[in-house]
């Protein structure tokens, strides 16, 4: 005798039949303070995301009750900013925890598809010159178009045998390479590198390095800390400054580099799924990489909408692996060393 099997729809059990979309939560029914506390972003920003991502989130579905784009976006923002699939979050917008997970996947994919639209270097010479002028006004280093650094984001162990994601602290992570401008807007984001790679190795293998080596940004350079090698397009601090000019250069370098340090703190504070406070991202490296990139896209969109990069409450940053040993990071690139010496002589003597 055959036994009938019933496939249960979690949302149908919770909320019954009715509309074809799950839209029990209405933005107009709650206050701005509630949206900020629950989802980390104001009403108009959320409306913009609905307009931006709506077509992608309304793709045909085999399910009898599709979840509205608005609800999917709220679910994803709730996860990004809290780092947790809390039942309370799902209850607030009228969906199950399983549906919360699907919403995060859908919104993440839609944001990643648009990453190049929001994360890029300026395309015209006038904007490039404006970058240089802004950085020069900060601490007096000319020619700078961005600050580069890496940040580790904890992920679950892919499998017992794969040690490529184990960082120097013995934790599984992705080592993410980023470049930001003086406002904290991200111009390059590479989130796919395994945590075992040290910062200089990540940069060496990155598409960012390939661009600069190919001469795409001539007469310009990035600023990076001592975990990177000195290059003709990457200025690093001196390990042991000796002259007054070298000390002044290092101080200016530190002041400029602090921009990306603040940006990392803001990212981890606004998007708590990245800071490890609720544990590692419980996804494969590929999916975790996409979630990190999606948060970076949201970070840049928030800047475009006038949300100050430093406005998020900074309740501490995620703990990073120890810094590299700097002694072996001094470059053997004689041309790069000549450029740095000339820079110090011209602008810091």
GROMACS .gro file of C-alpha atoms in nm:
model
  349
    1UNK     CA    1   0.000   0.000   0.000
    2UNK     CA    2   0.147   0.334  -0.105
    3UNK     CA    3   0.191   0.591   0.168
    4UNK     CA    4   0.105   0.949   0.058
    5UNK     CA    5   0.377   1.206   0.121
    6UNK     CA    6   0.284   1.566   0.186
    7UNK     CA    7   0.531   1.840   0.104
    8UNK     CA    8   0.495   2.118   0.358
    9UNK     CA    9   0.546   2.485   0.282
   10UNK     CA   10   0.678   2.649   0.599
   11UNK     CA   11   0.536   2.988   0.512
   12UNK     CA   12   0.200   2.837   0.415
   13UNK     CA   13   0.178   2.661   0.751
   14UNK     CA   14   0.267   2.981   0.933
   15UNK     CA   15   0.047   3.225   0.746
   16UNK     CA   16  -0.213   3.029   0.546
   17UNK     CA   17  -0.337   3.077   0.192
   18UNK     CA   18  -0.420   3.408   0.036
   19UNK     CA   19  -0.199   3.648  -0.156
   20UNK     CA   20   0.053   3.522  -0.410
   21UNK     CA   21   0.329   3.724  -0.246
   22UNK     CA   22   0.434   3.733   0.115
   23UNK     CA   23   0.404   4.103   0.193
   24UNK     CA   24   0.265   4.102   0.545
   25UNK     CA   25   0.529   4.359   0.647
   26UNK     CA   26   0.469   4.712   0.519
   27UNK     CA   27   0.741   4.976   0.534
   28UNK     CA   28   0.483   5.250   0.579
   29UNK     CA   29   0.352   5.081   0.894
   30UNK     CA   30   0.673   5.125   1.097
   31UNK     CA   31   0.887   5.417   1.209
   32UNK     CA   32   1.226   5.518   1.072
   33UNK     CA   33   1.382   5.436   1.410
   34UNK     CA   34   1.244   5.083   1.388
   35UNK     CA   35   1.388   5.031   1.039
   36UNK     CA   36   1.728   5.159   1.148
   37UNK     CA   37   1.735   4.941   1.460
   38UNK     CA   38   1.615   4.625   1.285
   39UNK     CA   39   1.767   4.656   0.938
   40UNK     CA   40   2.039   4.919   0.969
   41UNK     CA   41   1.917   5.149   0.691
   42UNK     CA   42   1.658   5.426   0.649
   43UNK     CA   43   1.331   5.399   0.459
   44UNK     CA   44   1.437   5.582   0.139
   45UNK     CA   45   1.748   5.366   0.108
   46UNK     CA   46   1.536   5.051   0.130
   47UNK     CA   47   1.295   5.188  -0.132
   48UNK     CA   48   1.593   5.251  -0.359
   49UNK     CA   49   1.708   4.889  -0.318
   50UNK     CA   50   1.359   4.767  -0.408
   51UNK     CA   51   1.373   4.972  -0.728
   52UNK     CA   52   1.729   4.861  -0.806
   53UNK     CA   53   1.688   4.489  -0.737
   54UNK     CA   54   1.315   4.440  -0.789
   55UNK     CA   55   1.340   4.287  -1.138
   56UNK     CA   56   1.604   4.035  -1.029
   57UNK     CA   57   1.408   3.939  -0.718
   58UNK     CA   58   1.083   3.892  -0.910
   59UNK     CA   59   1.215   3.610  -1.125
   60UNK     CA   60   0.971   3.325  -1.201
   61UNK     CA   61   0.939   3.073  -0.918
   62UNK     CA   62   0.801   2.723  -0.890
   63UNK     CA   63   0.664   2.806  -0.548
   64UNK     CA   64   0.298   2.894  -0.524
   65UNK     CA   65   0.368   3.192  -0.298
   66UNK     CA   66   0.659   3.408  -0.410
   67UNK     CA   67   0.815   3.640  -0.156
   68UNK     CA   68   0.794   4.007  -0.253
   69UNK     CA   69   1.119   4.191  -0.339
   70UNK     CA   70   1.060   4.428  -0.048
   71UNK     CA   71   1.039   4.141   0.199
   72UNK     CA   72   1.344   3.967   0.050
   73UNK     CA   73   1.549   4.284   0.085
   74UNK     CA   74   1.445   4.337   0.446
   75UNK     CA   75   1.532   3.976   0.528
   76UNK     CA   76   1.876   4.010   0.371
   77UNK     CA   77   1.948   4.346   0.538
   78UNK     CA   78   1.844   4.195   0.868
   79UNK     CA   79   2.099   3.917   0.825
   80UNK     CA   80   2.381   4.137   0.694
   81UNK     CA   81   2.347   4.385   0.981
   82UNK     CA   82   2.284   4.134   1.261
   83UNK     CA   83   2.475   3.826   1.142
   84UNK     CA   84   2.195   3.597   1.255
   85UNK     CA   85   1.891   3.418   1.112
   86UNK     CA   86   1.696   3.493   1.427
   87UNK     CA   87   1.339   3.369   1.446
   88UNK     CA   88   1.248   3.717   1.571
   89UNK     CA   89   1.370   3.867   1.243
   90UNK     CA   90   1.163   3.627   1.034
   91UNK     CA   91   0.857   3.680   1.249
   92UNK     CA   92   0.886   4.056   1.207
   93UNK     CA   93   0.845   4.033   0.829
   94UNK     CA   94   0.625   3.726   0.820
   95UNK     CA   95   0.850   3.451   0.682
   96UNK     CA   96   1.011   3.134   0.813
   97UNK     CA   97   1.379   3.090   0.889
   98UNK     CA   98   1.418   2.871   0.579
   99UNK     CA   99   1.272   3.149   0.366
  100UNK     CA  100   1.505   3.399   0.536
  101UNK     CA  101   1.797   3.193   0.408
  102UNK     CA  102   1.657   3.187   0.054
  103UNK     CA  103   1.605   3.564   0.064
  104UNK     CA  104   1.965   3.624   0.167
  105UNK     CA  105   2.084   3.407  -0.122
  106UNK     CA  106   1.863   3.588  -0.373
  107UNK     CA  107   1.953   3.941  -0.263
  108UNK     CA  108   2.322   3.852  -0.238
  109UNK     CA  109   2.321   3.724  -0.596
  110UNK     CA  110   2.140   4.037  -0.719
  111UNK     CA  111   2.390   4.268  -0.545
  112UNK     CA  112   2.693   4.073  -0.671
  113UNK     CA  113   2.559   4.101  -1.027
  114UNK     CA  114   2.575   4.480  -0.986
  115UNK     CA  115   2.913   4.500  -0.811
  116UNK     CA  116   3.096   4.655  -1.108
  117UNK     CA  117   2.829   4.927  -1.125
  118UNK     CA  118   2.914   5.052  -0.776
  119UNK     CA  119   3.274   4.938  -0.710
  120UNK     CA  120   3.529   5.080  -0.955
  121UNK     CA  121   3.802   5.337  -1.005
  122UNK     CA  122   3.698   5.667  -1.165
  123UNK     CA  123   3.684   5.638  -1.542
  124UNK     CA  124   3.791   5.991  -1.638
  125UNK     CA  125   4.111   6.186  -1.582
  126UNK     CA  126   3.938   6.473  -1.401
  127UNK     CA  127   3.801   6.236  -1.134
  128UNK     CA  128   4.143   6.072  -1.098
  129UNK     CA  129   4.303   6.411  -1.044
  130UNK     CA  130   4.037   6.493  -0.785
  131UNK     CA  131   4.134   6.175  -0.597
  132UNK     CA  132   4.498   6.282  -0.597
  133UNK     CA  133   4.409   6.632  -0.477
  134UNK     CA  134   4.196   6.498  -0.193
  135UNK     CA  135   4.464   6.259  -0.070
  136UNK     CA  136   4.730   6.528  -0.102
  137UNK     CA  137   4.515   6.760   0.108
  138UNK     CA  138   4.492   6.496   0.381
  139UNK     CA  139   4.861   6.450   0.461
  140UNK     CA  140   5.069   6.589   0.175
  141UNK     CA  141   5.154   6.276  -0.024
  142UNK     CA  142   5.113   6.346  -0.398
  143UNK     CA  143   4.991   6.107  -0.667
  144UNK     CA  144   4.783   5.883  -0.438
  145UNK     CA  145   4.461   5.747  -0.590
  146UNK     CA  146   4.372   5.493  -0.321
  147UNK     CA  147   4.469   5.306  -0.005
  148UNK     CA  148   4.498   4.926  -0.014
  149UNK     CA  149   4.482   4.667   0.263
  150UNK     CA  150   4.346   4.321   0.343
  151UNK     CA  151   4.089   4.210   0.600
  152UNK     CA  152   4.009   3.857   0.718
  153UNK     CA  153   3.647   3.741   0.745
  154UNK     CA  154   3.586   3.419   0.937
  155UNK     CA  155   3.407   3.131   0.758
  156UNK     CA  156   3.318   2.777   0.855
  157UNK     CA  157   3.574   2.509   0.771
  158UNK     CA  158   3.511   2.393   0.411
  159UNK     CA  159   3.625   2.039   0.503
  160UNK     CA  160   3.869   1.870   0.734
  161UNK     CA  161   4.138   1.824   0.469
  162UNK     CA  162   4.141   2.174   0.321
  163UNK     CA  163   4.395   2.382   0.512
  164UNK     CA  164   4.421   2.659   0.252
  165UNK     CA  165   4.164   2.868   0.441
  166UNK     CA  166   4.339   2.841   0.780
  167UNK     CA  167   4.501   3.174   0.867
  168UNK     CA  168   4.795   3.245   1.098
  169UNK     CA  169   4.569   3.233   1.404
  170UNK     CA  170   4.450   2.884   1.315
  171UNK     CA  171   4.103   3.007   1.210
  172UNK     CA  172   3.931   2.954   0.877
  173UNK     CA  173   3.888   3.279   0.686
  174UNK     CA  174   3.882   3.461   0.356
  175UNK     CA  175   4.152   3.724   0.311
  176UNK     CA  176   3.981   4.011   0.130
  177UNK     CA  177   4.174   4.273  -0.065
  178UNK     CA  178   4.021   4.622  -0.082
  179UNK     CA  179   4.110   4.971  -0.203
  180UNK     CA  180   3.922   5.279  -0.085
  181UNK     CA  181   3.923   5.651  -0.156
  182UNK     CA  182   3.944   5.929   0.101
  183UNK     CA  183   3.568   5.905   0.179
  184UNK     CA  184   3.589   5.532   0.241
  185UNK     CA  185   3.423   5.438  -0.089
  186UNK     CA  186   3.556   5.105  -0.215
  187UNK     CA  187   3.715   5.108  -0.561
  188UNK     CA  188   3.845   4.751  -0.567
  189UNK     CA  189   3.715   4.449  -0.374
  190UNK     CA  190   3.847   4.093  -0.411
  191UNK     CA  191   3.687   3.863  -0.157
  192UNK     CA  192   3.781   3.516  -0.285
  193UNK     CA  193   4.133   3.469  -0.146
  194UNK     CA  194   4.189   3.189   0.112
  195UNK     CA  195   4.296   3.293   0.459
  196UNK     CA  196   4.629   3.108   0.446
  197UNK     CA  197   4.759   3.359   0.191
  198UNK     CA  198   4.951   3.648   0.341
  199UNK     CA  199   4.861   3.999   0.232
  200UNK     CA  200   5.153   4.045  -0.008
  201UNK     CA  201   5.071   3.713  -0.178
  202UNK     CA  202   4.706   3.814  -0.220
  203UNK     CA  203   4.809   4.142  -0.384
  204UNK     CA  204   5.068   3.973  -0.601
  205UNK     CA  205   4.807   3.734  -0.746
  206UNK     CA  206   4.524   3.988  -0.768
  207UNK     CA  207   4.368   4.148  -1.072
  208UNK     CA  208   4.445   4.482  -0.905
  209UNK     CA  209   4.818   4.412  -0.933
  210UNK     CA  210   4.777   4.308  -1.296
  211UNK     CA  211   4.606   4.638  -1.375
  212UNK     CA  212   4.883   4.849  -1.225
  213UNK     CA  213   5.162   4.635  -1.369
  214UNK     CA  214   5.001   4.680  -1.712
  215UNK     CA  215   5.021   5.057  -1.668
  216UNK     CA  216   4.648   5.125  -1.643
  217UNK     CA  217   4.701   5.399  -1.383
  218UNK     CA  218   5.020   5.576  -1.488
  219UNK     CA  219   5.171   5.855  -1.280
  220UNK     CA  220   4.966   5.735  -0.980
  221UNK     CA  221   5.013   5.502  -0.690
  222UNK     CA  222   4.841   5.328  -0.406
  223UNK     CA  223   4.941   5.342  -0.041
  224UNK     CA  224   4.983   5.016   0.148
  225UNK     CA  225   5.124   4.917   0.487
  226UNK     CA  226   5.438   4.715   0.553
  227UNK     CA  227   5.266   4.384   0.487
  228UNK     CA  228   5.316   4.463   0.115
  229UNK     CA  229   5.626   4.497  -0.099
  230UNK     CA  230   5.724   4.840  -0.224
  231UNK     CA  231   5.639   4.879  -0.593
  232UNK     CA  232   5.661   5.164  -0.844
  233UNK     CA  233   5.282   5.192  -0.808
  234UNK     CA  234   5.260   5.106  -0.434
  235UNK     CA  235   5.420   5.324  -0.170
  236UNK     CA  236   5.487   5.161   0.166
  237UNK     CA  237   5.636   5.308   0.488
  238UNK     CA  238   6.002   5.269   0.572
  239UNK     CA  239   6.066   4.996   0.825
  240UNK     CA  240   6.333   5.194   1.011
  241UNK     CA  241   6.314   5.569   0.937
  242UNK     CA  242   6.636   5.755   1.012
  243UNK     CA  243   6.620   6.108   0.873
  244UNK     CA  244   6.364   6.379   0.956
  245UNK     CA  245   6.227   6.350   0.601
  246UNK     CA  246   6.176   5.975   0.646
  247UNK     CA  247   5.996   6.030   0.976
  248UNK     CA  248   5.770   6.293   0.819
  249UNK     CA  249   5.697   6.063   0.526
  250UNK     CA  250   5.605   5.776   0.758
  251UNK     CA  251   5.376   6.001   0.963
  252UNK     CA  252   5.200   6.122   0.649
  253UNK     CA  253   5.173   5.765   0.525
  254UNK     CA  254   5.017   5.652   0.854
  255UNK     CA  255   4.765   5.937   0.851
  256UNK     CA  256   4.661   5.852   0.495
  257UNK     CA  257   4.649   5.477   0.555
  258UNK     CA  258   4.414   5.528   0.849
  259UNK     CA  259   4.133   5.593   0.599
  260UNK     CA  260   4.105   5.226   0.508
  261UNK     CA  261   4.142   5.120   0.871
  262UNK     CA  262   3.837   5.333   0.953
  263UNK     CA  263   3.657   5.189   0.651
  264UNK     CA  264   3.716   4.834   0.771
  265UNK     CA  265   3.588   4.921   1.118
  266UNK     CA  266   3.278   5.075   0.966
  267UNK     CA  267   3.213   4.772   0.743
  268UNK     CA  268   3.239   4.533   1.035
  269UNK     CA  269   3.028   4.755   1.260
  270UNK     CA  270   2.747   4.811   1.007
  271UNK     CA  271   2.752   4.454   0.870
  272UNK     CA  272   2.781   4.234   1.177
  273UNK     CA  273   2.779   3.920   0.966
  274UNK     CA  274   3.142   4.011   0.886
  275UNK     CA  275   3.281   4.084   1.232
  276UNK     CA  276   3.259   3.734   1.379
  277UNK     CA  277   3.053   3.844   1.680
  278UNK     CA  278   2.781   3.592   1.589
  279UNK     CA  279   3.032   3.333   1.472
  280UNK     CA  280   3.182   3.259   1.133
  281UNK     CA  281   2.981   3.278   0.812
  282UNK     CA  282   2.816   2.938   0.784
  283UNK     CA  283   2.859   2.904   0.410
  284UNK     CA  284   3.101   2.766   0.155
  285UNK     CA  285   3.396   2.992   0.065
  286UNK     CA  286   3.226   3.089  -0.262
  287UNK     CA  287   2.896   3.187  -0.099
  288UNK     CA  288   3.077   3.363   0.186
  289UNK     CA  289   3.281   3.555  -0.070
  290UNK     CA  290   2.959   3.670  -0.236
  291UNK     CA  291   2.806   3.782   0.095
  292UNK     CA  292   3.114   3.992   0.172
  293UNK     CA  293   3.101   4.147  -0.175
  294UNK     CA  294   2.728   4.219  -0.137
  295UNK     CA  295   2.797   4.406   0.188
  296UNK     CA  296   3.067   4.609   0.010
  297UNK     CA  297   2.820   4.701  -0.265
  298UNK     CA  298   2.571   4.816   0.000
  299UNK     CA  299   2.848   5.015   0.169
  300UNK     CA  300   2.916   5.209  -0.151
  301UNK     CA  301   2.547   5.258  -0.229
  302UNK     CA  302   2.497   5.402   0.118
  303UNK     CA  303   2.774   5.655   0.049
  304UNK     CA  304   2.608   5.754  -0.279
  305UNK     CA  305   2.291   5.820  -0.078
  306UNK     CA  306   2.466   6.052   0.163
  307UNK     CA  307   2.513   5.810   0.452
  308UNK     CA  308   2.847   5.912   0.599
  309UNK     CA  309   3.094   5.622   0.604
  310UNK     CA  310   3.192   5.713   0.960
  311UNK     CA  311   2.833   5.746   1.087
  312UNK     CA  312   2.785   5.383   1.195
  313UNK     CA  313   2.849   5.322   1.566
  314UNK     CA  314   3.193   5.165   1.591
  315UNK     CA  315   3.159   4.906   1.862
  316UNK     CA  316   3.494   4.750   1.788
  317UNK     CA  317   3.641   4.573   1.488
  318UNK     CA  318   3.687   4.205   1.417
  319UNK     CA  319   4.006   4.057   1.549
  320UNK     CA  320   4.259   4.015   1.271
  321UNK     CA  321   4.547   3.771   1.242
  322UNK     CA  322   4.881   3.913   1.363
  323UNK     CA  323   5.063   4.147   1.129
  324UNK     CA  324   5.327   4.004   0.899
  325UNK     CA  325   5.692   4.021   1.000
  326UNK     CA  326   5.801   4.342   0.837
  327UNK     CA  327   6.176   4.283   0.812
  328UNK     CA  328   6.151   4.064   0.501
  329UNK     CA  329   5.895   4.289   0.330
  330UNK     CA  330   6.146   4.553   0.215
  331UNK     CA  331   6.147   4.558  -0.164
  332UNK     CA  332   6.439   4.476  -0.391
  333UNK     CA  333   6.274   4.689  -0.660
  334UNK     CA  334   6.540   4.954  -0.714
  335UNK     CA  335   6.318   5.173  -0.930
  336UNK     CA  336   6.044   5.170  -0.665
  337UNK     CA  337   6.299   5.261  -0.398
  338UNK     CA  338   6.426   5.547  -0.617
  339UNK     CA  339   6.069   5.681  -0.658
  340UNK     CA  340   6.009   5.671  -0.282
  341UNK     CA  341   6.340   5.842  -0.207
  342UNK     CA  342   6.258   6.115  -0.460
  343UNK     CA  343   5.913   6.154  -0.308
  344UNK     CA  344   6.062   6.205   0.038
  345UNK     CA  345   6.327   6.444  -0.089
  346UNK     CA  346   6.079   6.657  -0.284
  347UNK     CA  347   5.788   6.671  -0.041
  348UNK     CA  348   5.916   6.588   0.309
  349UNK     CA  349   6.266   6.740   0.335
   0.00000   0.00000   0.00000
